PDB file of C-alpha atoms in Angstrom:
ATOM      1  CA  UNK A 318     -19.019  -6.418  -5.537  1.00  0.00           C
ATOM      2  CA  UNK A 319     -22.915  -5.772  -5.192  1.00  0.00           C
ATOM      3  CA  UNK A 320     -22.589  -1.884  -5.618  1.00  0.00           C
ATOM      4  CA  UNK A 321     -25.052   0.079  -7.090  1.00  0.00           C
ATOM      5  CA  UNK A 322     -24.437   0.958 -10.813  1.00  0.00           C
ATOM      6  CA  UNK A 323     -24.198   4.831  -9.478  1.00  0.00           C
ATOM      7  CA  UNK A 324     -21.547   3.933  -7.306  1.00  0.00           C
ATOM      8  CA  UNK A 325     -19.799   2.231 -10.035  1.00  0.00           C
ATOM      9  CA  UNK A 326     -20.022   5.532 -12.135  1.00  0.00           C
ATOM     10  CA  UNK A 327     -19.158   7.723  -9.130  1.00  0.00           C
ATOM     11  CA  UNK A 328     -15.813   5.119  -8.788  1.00  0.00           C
ATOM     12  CA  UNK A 329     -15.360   5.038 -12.301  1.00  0.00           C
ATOM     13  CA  UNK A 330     -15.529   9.134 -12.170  1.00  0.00           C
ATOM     14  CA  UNK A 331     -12.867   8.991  -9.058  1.00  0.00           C
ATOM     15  CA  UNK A 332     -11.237   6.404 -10.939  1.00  0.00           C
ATOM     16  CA  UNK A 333     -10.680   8.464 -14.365  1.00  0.00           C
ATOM     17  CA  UNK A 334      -9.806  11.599 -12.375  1.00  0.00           C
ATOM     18  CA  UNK A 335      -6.951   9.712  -9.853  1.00  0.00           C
ATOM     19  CA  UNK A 336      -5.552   7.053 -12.011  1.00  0.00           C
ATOM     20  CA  UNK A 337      -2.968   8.468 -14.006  1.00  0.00           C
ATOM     21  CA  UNK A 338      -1.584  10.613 -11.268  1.00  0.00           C
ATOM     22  CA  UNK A 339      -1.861   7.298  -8.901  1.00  0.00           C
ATOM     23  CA  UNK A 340      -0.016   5.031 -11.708  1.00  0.00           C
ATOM     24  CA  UNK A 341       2.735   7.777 -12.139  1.00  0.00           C
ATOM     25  CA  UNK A 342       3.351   8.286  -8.376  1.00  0.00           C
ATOM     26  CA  UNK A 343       4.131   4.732  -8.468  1.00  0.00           C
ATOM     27  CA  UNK A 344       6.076   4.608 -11.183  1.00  0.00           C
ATOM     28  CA  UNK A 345       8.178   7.320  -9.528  1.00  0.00           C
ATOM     29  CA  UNK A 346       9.411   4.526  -6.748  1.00  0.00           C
ATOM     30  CA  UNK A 347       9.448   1.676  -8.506  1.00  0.00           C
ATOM     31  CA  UNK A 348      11.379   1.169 -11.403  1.00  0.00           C
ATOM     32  CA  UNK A 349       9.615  -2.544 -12.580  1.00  0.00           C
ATOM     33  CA  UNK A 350       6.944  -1.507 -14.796  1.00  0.00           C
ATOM     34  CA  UNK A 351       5.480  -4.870 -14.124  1.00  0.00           C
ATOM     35  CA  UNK A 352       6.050  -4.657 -10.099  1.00  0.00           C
ATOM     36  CA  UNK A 353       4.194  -1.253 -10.630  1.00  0.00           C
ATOM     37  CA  UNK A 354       1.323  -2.222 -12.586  1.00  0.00           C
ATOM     38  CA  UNK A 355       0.637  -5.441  -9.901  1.00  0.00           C
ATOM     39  CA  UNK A 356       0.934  -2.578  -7.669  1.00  0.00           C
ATOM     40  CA  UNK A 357      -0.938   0.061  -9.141  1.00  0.00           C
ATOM     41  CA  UNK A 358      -3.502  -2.784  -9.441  1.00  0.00           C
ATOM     42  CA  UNK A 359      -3.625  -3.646  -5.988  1.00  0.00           C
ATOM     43  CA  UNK A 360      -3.962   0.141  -4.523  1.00  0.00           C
ATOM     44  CA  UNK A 361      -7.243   0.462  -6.243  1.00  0.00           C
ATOM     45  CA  UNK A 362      -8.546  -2.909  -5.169  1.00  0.00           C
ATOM     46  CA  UNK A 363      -7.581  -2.427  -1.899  1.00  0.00           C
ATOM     47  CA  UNK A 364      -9.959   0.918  -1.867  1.00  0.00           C
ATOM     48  CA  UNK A 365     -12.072  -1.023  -3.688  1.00  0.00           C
ATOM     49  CA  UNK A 366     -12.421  -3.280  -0.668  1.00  0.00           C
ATOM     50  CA  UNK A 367     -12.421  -0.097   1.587  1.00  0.00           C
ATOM     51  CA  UNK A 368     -15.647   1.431   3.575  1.00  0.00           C
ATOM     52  CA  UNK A 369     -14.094   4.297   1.496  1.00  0.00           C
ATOM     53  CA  UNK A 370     -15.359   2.528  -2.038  1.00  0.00           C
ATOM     54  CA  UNK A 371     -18.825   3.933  -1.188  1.00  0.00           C
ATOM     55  CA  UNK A 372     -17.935   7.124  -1.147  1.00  0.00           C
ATOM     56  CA  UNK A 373     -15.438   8.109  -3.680  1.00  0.00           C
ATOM     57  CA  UNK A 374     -16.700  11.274  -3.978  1.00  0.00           C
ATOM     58  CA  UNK A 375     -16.061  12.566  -0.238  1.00  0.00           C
ATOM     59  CA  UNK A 376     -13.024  14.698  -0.248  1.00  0.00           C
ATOM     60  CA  UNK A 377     -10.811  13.054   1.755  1.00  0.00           C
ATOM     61  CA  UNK A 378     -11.466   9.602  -0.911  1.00  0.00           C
ATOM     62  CA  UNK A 379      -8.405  11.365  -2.808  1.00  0.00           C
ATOM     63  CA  UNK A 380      -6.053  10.987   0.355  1.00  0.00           C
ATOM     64  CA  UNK A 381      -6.844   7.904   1.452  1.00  0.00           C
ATOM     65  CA  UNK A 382      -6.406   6.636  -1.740  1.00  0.00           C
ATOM     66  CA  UNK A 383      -2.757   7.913  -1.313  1.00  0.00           C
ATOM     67  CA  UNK A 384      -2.699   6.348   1.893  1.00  0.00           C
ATOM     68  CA  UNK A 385      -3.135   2.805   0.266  1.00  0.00           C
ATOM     69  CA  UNK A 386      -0.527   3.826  -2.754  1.00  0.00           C
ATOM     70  CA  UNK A 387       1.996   4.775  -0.285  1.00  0.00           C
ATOM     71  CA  UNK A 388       1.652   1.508   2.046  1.00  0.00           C
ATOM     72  CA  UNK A 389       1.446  -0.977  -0.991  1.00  0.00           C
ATOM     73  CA  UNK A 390       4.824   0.821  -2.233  1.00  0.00           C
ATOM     74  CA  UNK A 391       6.225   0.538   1.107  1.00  0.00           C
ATOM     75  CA  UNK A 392       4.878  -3.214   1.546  1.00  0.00           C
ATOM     76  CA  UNK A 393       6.529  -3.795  -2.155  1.00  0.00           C
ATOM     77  CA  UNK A 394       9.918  -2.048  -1.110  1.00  0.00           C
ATOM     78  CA  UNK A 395      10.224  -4.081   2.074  1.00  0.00           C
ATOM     79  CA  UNK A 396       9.498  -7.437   0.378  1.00  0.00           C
ATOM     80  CA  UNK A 397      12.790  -6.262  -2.075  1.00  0.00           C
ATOM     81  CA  UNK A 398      14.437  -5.875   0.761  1.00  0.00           C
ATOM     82  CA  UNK A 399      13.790  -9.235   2.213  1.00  0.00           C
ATOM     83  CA  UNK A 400      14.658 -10.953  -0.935  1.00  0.00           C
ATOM     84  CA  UNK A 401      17.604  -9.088  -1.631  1.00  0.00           C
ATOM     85  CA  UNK A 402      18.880 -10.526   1.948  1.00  0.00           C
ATOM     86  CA  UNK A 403      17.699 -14.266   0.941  1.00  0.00           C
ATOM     87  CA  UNK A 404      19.885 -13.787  -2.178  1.00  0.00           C
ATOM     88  CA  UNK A 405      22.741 -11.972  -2.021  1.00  0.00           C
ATOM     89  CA  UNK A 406      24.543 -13.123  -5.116  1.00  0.00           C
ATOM     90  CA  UNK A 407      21.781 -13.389  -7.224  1.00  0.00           C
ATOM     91  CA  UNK A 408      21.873  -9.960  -9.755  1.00  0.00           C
ATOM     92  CA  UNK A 409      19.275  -7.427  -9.255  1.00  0.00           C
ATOM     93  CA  UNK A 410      16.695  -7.534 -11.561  1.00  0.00           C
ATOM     94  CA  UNK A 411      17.097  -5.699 -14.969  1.00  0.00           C
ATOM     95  CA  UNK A 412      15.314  -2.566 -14.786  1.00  0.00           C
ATOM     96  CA  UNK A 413      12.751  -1.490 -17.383  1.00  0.00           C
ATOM     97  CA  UNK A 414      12.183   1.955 -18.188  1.00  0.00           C
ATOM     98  CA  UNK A 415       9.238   4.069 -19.533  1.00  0.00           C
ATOM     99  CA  UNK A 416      10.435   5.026 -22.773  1.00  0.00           C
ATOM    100  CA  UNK A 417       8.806   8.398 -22.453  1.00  0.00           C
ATOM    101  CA  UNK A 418      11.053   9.182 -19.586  1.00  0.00           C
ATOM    102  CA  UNK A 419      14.371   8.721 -20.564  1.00  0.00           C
ATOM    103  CA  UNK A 420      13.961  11.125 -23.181  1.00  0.00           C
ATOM    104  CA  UNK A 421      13.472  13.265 -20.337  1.00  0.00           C
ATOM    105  CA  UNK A 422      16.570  11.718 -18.650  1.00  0.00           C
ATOM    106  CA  UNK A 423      18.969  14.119 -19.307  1.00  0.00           C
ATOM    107  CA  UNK A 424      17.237  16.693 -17.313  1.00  0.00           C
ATOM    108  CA  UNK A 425      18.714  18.194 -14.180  1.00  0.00           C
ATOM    109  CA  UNK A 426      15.521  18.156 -12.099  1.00  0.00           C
ATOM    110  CA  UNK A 427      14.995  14.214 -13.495  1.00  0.00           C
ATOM    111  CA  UNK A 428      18.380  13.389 -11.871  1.00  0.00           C
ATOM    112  CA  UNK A 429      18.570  15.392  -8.616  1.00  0.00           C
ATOM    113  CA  UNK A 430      14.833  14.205  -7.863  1.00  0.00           C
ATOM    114  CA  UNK A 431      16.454  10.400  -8.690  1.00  0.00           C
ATOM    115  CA  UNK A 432      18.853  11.478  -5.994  1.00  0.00           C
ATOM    116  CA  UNK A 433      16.358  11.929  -3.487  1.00  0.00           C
ATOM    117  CA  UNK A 434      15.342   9.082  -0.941  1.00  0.00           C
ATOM    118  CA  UNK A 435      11.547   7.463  -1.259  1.00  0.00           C
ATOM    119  CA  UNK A 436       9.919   9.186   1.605  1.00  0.00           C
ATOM    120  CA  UNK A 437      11.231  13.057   0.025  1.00  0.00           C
ATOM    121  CA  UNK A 438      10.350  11.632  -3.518  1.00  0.00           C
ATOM    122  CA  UNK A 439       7.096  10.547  -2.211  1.00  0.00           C
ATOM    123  CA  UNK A 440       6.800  14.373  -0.019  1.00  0.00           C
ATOM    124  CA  UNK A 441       7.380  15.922  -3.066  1.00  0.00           C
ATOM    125  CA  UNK A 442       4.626  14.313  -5.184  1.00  0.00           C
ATOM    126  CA  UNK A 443       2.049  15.123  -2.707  1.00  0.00           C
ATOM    127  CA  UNK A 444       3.021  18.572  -2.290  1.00  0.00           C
ATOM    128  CA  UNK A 445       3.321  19.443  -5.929  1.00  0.00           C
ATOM    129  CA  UNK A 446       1.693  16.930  -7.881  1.00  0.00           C
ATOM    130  CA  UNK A 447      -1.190  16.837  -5.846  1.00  0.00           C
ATOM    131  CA  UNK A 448      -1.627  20.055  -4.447  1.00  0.00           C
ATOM    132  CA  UNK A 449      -2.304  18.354  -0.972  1.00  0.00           C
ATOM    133  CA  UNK A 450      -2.049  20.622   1.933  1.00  0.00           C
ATOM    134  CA  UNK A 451       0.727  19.678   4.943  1.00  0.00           C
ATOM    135  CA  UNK A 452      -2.134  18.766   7.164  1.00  0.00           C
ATOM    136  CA  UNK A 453      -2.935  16.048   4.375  1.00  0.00           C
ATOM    137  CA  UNK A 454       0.397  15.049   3.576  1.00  0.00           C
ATOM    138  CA  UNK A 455       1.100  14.485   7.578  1.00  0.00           C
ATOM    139  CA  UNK A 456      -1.530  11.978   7.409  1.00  0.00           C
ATOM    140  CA  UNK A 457      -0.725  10.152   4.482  1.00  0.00           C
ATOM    141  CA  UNK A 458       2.997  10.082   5.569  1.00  0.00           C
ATOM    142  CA  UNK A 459       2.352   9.628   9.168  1.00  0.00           C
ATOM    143  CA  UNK A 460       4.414  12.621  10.109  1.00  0.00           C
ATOM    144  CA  UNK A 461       3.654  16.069  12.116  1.00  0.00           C
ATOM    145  CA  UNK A 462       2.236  18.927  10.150  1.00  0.00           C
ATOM    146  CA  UNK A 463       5.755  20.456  11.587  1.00  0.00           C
ATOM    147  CA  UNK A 464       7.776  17.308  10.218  1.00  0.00           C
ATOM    148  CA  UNK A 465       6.462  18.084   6.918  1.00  0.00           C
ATOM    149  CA  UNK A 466       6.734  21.734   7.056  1.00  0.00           C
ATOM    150  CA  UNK A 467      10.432  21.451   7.929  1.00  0.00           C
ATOM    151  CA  UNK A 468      11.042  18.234   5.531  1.00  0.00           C
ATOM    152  CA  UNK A 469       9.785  20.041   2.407  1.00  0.00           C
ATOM    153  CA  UNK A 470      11.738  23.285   2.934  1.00  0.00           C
ATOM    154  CA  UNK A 471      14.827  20.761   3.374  1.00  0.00           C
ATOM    155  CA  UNK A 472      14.201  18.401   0.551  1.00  0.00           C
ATOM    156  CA  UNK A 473      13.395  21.470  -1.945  1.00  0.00           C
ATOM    157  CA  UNK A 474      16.184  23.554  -0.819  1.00  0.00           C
ATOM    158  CA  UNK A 475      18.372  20.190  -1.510  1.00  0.00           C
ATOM    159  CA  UNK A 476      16.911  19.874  -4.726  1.00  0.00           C
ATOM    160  CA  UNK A 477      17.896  23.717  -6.004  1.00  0.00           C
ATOM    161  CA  UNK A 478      21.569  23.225  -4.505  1.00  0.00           C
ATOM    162  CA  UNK A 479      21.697  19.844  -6.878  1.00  0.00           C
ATOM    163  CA  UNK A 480      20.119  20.937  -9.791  1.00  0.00           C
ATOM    164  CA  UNK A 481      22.452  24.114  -9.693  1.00  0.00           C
ATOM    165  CA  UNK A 482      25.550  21.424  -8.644  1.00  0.00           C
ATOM    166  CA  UNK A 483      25.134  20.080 -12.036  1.00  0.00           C
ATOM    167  CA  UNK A 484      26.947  22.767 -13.892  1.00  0.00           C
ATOM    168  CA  UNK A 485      26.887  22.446 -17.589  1.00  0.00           C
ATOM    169  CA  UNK A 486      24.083  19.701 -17.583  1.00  0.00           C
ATOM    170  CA  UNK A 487      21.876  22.473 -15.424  1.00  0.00           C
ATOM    171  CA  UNK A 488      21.797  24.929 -18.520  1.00  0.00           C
ATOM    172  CA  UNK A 489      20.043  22.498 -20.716  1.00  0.00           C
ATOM    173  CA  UNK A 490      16.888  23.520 -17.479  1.00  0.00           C
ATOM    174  CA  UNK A 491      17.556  27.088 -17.337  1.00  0.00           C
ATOM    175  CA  UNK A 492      17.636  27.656 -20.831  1.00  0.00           C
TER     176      UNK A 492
ATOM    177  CA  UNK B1420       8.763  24.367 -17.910  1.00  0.00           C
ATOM    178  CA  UNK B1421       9.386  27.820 -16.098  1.00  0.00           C
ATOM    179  CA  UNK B1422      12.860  28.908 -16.257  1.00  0.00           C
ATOM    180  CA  UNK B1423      14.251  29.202 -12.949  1.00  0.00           C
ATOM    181  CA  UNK B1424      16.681  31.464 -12.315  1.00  0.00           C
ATOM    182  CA  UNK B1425      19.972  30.822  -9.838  1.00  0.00           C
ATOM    183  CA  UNK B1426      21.162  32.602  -7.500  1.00  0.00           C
ATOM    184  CA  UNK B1427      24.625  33.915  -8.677  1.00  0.00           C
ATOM    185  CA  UNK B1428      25.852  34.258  -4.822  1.00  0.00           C
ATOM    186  CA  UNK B1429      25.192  31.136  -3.997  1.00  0.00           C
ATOM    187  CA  UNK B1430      24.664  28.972  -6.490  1.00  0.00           C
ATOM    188  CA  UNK B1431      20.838  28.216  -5.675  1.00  0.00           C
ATOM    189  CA  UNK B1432      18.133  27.746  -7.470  1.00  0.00           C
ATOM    190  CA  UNK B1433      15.342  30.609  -5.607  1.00  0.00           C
ATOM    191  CA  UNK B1434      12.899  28.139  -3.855  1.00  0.00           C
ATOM    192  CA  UNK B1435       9.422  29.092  -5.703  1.00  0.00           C
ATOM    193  CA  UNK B1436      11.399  28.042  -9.140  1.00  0.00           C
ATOM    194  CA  UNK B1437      12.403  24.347  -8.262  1.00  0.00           C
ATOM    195  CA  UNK B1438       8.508  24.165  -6.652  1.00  0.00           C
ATOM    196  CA  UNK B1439       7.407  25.474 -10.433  1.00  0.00           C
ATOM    197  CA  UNK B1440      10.097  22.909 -11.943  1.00  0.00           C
ATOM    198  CA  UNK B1441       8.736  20.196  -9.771  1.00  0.00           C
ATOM    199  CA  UNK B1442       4.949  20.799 -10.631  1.00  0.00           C
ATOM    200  CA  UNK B1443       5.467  21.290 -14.306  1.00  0.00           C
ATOM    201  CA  UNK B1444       7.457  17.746 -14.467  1.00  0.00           C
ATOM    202  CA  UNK B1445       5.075  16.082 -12.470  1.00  0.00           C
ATOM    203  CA  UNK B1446       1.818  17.165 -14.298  1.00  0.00           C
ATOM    204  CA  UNK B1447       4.165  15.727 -17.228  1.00  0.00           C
ATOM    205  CA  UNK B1448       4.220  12.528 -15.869  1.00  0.00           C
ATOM    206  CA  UNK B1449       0.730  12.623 -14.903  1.00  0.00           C
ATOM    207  CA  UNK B1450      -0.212  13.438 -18.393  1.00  0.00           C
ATOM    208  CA  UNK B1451       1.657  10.714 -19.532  1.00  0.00           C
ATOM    209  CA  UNK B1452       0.068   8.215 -18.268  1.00  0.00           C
ATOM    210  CA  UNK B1453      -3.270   8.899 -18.760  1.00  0.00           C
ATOM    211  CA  UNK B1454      -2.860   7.016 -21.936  1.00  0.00           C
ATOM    212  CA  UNK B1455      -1.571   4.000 -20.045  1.00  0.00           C
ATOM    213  CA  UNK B1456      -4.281   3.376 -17.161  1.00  0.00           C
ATOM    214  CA  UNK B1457      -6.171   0.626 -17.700  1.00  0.00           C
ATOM    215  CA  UNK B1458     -10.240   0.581 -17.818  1.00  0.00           C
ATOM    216  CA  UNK B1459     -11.938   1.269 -14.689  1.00  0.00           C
ATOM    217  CA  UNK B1460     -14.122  -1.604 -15.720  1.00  0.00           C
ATOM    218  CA  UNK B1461     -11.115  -4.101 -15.456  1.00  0.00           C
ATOM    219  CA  UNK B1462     -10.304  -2.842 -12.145  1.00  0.00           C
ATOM    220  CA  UNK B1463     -13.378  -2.913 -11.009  1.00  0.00           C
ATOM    221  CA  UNK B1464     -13.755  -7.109 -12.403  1.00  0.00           C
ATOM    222  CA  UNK B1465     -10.058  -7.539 -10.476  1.00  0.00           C
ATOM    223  CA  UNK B1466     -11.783  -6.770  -7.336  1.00  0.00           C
ATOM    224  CA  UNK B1467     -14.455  -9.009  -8.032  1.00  0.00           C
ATOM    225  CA  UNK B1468     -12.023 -11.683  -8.852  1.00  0.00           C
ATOM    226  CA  UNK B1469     -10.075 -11.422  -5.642  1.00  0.00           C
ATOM    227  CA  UNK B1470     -13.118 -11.326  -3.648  1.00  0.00           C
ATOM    228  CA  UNK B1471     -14.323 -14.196  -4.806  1.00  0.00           C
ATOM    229  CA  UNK B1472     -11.045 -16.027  -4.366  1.00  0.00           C
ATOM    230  CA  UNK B1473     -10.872 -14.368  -0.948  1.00  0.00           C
ATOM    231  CA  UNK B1474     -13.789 -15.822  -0.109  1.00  0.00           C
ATOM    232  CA  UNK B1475     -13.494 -18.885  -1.585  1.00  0.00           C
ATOM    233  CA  UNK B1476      -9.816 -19.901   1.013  1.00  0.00           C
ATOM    234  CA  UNK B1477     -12.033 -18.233   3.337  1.00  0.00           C
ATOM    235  CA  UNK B1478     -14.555 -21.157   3.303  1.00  0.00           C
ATOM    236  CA  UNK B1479     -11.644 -24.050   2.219  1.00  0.00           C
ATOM    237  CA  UNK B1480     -10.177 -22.318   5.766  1.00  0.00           C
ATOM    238  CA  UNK B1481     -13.664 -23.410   7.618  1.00  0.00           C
ATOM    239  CA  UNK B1482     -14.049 -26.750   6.156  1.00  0.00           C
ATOM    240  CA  UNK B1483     -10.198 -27.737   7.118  1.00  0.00           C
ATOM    241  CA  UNK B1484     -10.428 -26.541  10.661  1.00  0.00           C
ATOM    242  CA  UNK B1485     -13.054 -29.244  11.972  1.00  0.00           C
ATOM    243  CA  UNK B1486     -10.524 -31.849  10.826  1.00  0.00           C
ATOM    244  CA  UNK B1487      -7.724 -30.908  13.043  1.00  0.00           C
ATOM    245  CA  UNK B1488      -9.713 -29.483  15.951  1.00  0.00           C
ATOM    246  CA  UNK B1489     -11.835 -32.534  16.374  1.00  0.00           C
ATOM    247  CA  UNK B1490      -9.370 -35.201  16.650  1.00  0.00           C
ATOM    248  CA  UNK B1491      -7.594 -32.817  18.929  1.00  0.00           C
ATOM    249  CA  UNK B1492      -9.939 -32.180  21.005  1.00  0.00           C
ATOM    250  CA  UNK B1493     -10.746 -36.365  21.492  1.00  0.00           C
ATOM    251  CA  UNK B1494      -6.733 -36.921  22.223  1.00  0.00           C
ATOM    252  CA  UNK B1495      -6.992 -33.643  24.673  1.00  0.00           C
ATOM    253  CA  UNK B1496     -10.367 -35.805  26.361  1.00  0.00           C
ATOM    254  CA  UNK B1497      -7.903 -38.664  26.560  1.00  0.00           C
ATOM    255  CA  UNK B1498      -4.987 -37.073  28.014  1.00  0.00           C
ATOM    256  CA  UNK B1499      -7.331 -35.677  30.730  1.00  0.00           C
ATOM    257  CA  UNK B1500      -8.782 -38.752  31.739  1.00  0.00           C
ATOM    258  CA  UNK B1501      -5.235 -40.717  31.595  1.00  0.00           C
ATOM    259  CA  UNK B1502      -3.330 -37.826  33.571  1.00  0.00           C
ATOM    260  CA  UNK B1503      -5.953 -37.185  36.082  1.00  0.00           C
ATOM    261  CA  UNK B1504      -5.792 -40.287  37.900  1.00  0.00           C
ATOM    262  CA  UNK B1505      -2.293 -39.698  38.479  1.00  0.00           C
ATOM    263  CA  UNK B1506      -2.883 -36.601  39.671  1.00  0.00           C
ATOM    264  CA  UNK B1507      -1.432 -34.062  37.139  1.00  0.00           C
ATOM    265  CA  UNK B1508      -4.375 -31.949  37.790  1.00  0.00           C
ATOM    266  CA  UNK B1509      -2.968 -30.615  40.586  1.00  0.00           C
ATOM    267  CA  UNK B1510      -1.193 -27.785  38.591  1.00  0.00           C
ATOM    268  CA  UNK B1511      -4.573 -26.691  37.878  1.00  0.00           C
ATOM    269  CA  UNK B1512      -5.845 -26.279  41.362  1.00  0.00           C
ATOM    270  CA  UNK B1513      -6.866 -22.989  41.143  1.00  0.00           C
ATOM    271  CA  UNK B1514      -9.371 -23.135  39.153  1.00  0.00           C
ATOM    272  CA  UNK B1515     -10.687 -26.139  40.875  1.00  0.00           C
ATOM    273  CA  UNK B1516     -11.541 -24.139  43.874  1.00  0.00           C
ATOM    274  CA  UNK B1517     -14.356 -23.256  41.827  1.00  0.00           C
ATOM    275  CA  UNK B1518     -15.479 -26.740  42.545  1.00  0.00           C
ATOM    276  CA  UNK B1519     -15.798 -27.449  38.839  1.00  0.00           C
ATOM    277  CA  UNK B1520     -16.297 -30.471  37.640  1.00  0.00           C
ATOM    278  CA  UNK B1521     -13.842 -31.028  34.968  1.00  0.00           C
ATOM    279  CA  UNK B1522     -14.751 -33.837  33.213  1.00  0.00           C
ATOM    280  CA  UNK B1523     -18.203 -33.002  32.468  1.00  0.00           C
ATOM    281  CA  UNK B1524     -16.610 -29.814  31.908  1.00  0.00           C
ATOM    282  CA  UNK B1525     -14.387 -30.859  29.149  1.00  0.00           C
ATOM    283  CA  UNK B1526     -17.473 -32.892  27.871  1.00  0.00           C
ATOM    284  CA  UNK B1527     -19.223 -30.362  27.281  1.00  0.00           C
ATOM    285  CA  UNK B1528     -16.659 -28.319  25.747  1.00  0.00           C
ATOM    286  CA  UNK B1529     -15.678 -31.089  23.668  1.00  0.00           C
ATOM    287  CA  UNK B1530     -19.309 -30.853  22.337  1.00  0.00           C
ATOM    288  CA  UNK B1531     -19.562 -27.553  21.969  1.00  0.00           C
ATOM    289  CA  UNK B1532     -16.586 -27.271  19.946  1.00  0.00           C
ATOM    290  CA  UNK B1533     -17.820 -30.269  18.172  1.00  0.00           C
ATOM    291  CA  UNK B1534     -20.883 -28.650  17.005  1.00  0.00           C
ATOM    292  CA  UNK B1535     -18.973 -25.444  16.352  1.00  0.00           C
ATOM    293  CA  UNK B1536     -17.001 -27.336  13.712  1.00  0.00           C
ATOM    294  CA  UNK B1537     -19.113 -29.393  12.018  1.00  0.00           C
ATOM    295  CA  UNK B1538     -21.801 -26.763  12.079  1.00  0.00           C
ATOM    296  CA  UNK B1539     -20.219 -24.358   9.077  1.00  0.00           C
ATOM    297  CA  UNK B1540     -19.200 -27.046   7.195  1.00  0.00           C
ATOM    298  CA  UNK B1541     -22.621 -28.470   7.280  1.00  0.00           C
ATOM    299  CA  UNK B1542     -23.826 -24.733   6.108  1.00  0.00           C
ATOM    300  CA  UNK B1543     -21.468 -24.524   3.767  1.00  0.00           C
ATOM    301  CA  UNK B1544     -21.995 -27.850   2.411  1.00  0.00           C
ATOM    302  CA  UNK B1545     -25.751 -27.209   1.718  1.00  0.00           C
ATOM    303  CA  UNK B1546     -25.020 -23.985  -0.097  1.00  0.00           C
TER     304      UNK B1546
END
């Protein structure tokens, strides 16, 4: 694309700074490392393609970038759906797993946040992984600033009752 | 990882400790990856890629369309001229109280569209 080699530093600077965050909030909803990488692949072209490509820099570039993730995932998880309907007997795929994370596995938080549905998964993330205010999160998620409010109080408050459900397996955390 | 403490009446963990669980795993996973990402240059040459290609059904899109929308709009000319003398045009008199003249009408739109097709694939052709 015929950008100026300053924008291509400026994306490669928004690029170095979002990627790994962007490549494990996908990971975190789909469990195909190889769905997720075509994925992860197609968020960034997609900004790439984006007015927004000019102007990585602006602070909102971070967001919208989020925006993209979130609709590719949802795009991705609605196309499993459709197949899954098309072939009913045909076994789910075998699911390949980051080897760094199932050392982790064993974790209360890992399995309670496993627990949780996309959208709270994907709430979560944004919130805490991010650092993105509930105004932003409302408009990545298409939700009220209210919705989000009263979503996140719900989802964390489910995830301390499960984590603390666990019993035995929730010592390994306090400890 | 913080240790959060539970609440021994009711079994909780206190709110502020699952948000320091949750950011402490995350920036985990974040870190985790940052080994895994790949080049911003190959990202970048992706794009370029799917551009191109987007570009490229993009123009195999405006050379096809002539070919249908020609021949169809002859057989539409024909039709006409067959079903107006028996008088099918009578569903369309509404419009004819604009005292249009529909064949040269329909010639000239024939033409138009015509031109219209032929015209990018010429372009493109020349490129």
């Amino acid at each position: 694309m015929g950008r100026p080699a300053s924008g291509e530093d400026a994306f490669d600077r928004f690029y170095g700074a979002t990627a790994p965050a962007i490549r494990a909030y996908i990971l975190g909803h789909c469990s195909d490392r190889d769905a997720a990488d075509d994925l992860f692949q197609s968020t960034y072209i997609r900004f790439l393609r984006s007015r927004m490509a000019s102007q990585p820099d602006a602070p909102e570039a971070r967001a919208y970038l989020y925006r993209i993730a979130s609709s590719v995932i949802a795009d991705h998880g609605r196309e499993l759906q459709r197949r899954r309907r098309l072939q009913t007997v045909e076994a789910p795929p075998p699911k390949t797993r980051d080897p760094t994370s199932t050392l982790a596995e064993s974790l209360a938080l890992r399995e309670a946040l496993r627990e949780l549905s996309r959208r709270e998964r994907q709430l979560l993330w944004l919130l805490y992984a991010e650092g993105f205010s509930h105004k932003e999160v409302a408009k990545i998620m298409n939700l009220s600033r209210g919705s989000v409010r009263v979503l996140a109080f719900r989802v964390r408050k489910k995830l301390a009752r499960s984590i603390a459900e666990r019993g035995p397996d929730s010592e390994e955390v306090r400890a | 990882m913080t240790a959060p403490r539970t609440d021994p009446q009711r079994g909780k963990l206190p709110d502020e400790a699952v948000a320091d669980m949750l950011r402490a795993e995350f920036a985990r996973e974040i870190e985790v990856q940052c080994s895994r990402v790949p080049g911003a240059a190959l990202i970048r040459l992706l794009a370029e890629v799917e551009e191109r290609n987007r570009r490229r059904s993009a123009v195999a899109l405006l050379e096809s369309w002539p070919q249908i929308l020609v021949p169809a709009t002859v057989a539409a000319l024909l039709v006409f001229w067959r079903e107006d003398a028996s008088g099918a045009l009578d569903a369309l008199l509404p419009l004819s109280i604009w005292g249009f003249s529909w064949t040269a009408g329909l010639g000239i739109c024939a033409g138009l569209f015509t031109l219209l097709a032929l015209w990018p694939s010429h372009l493109i052709r020349e490129d």
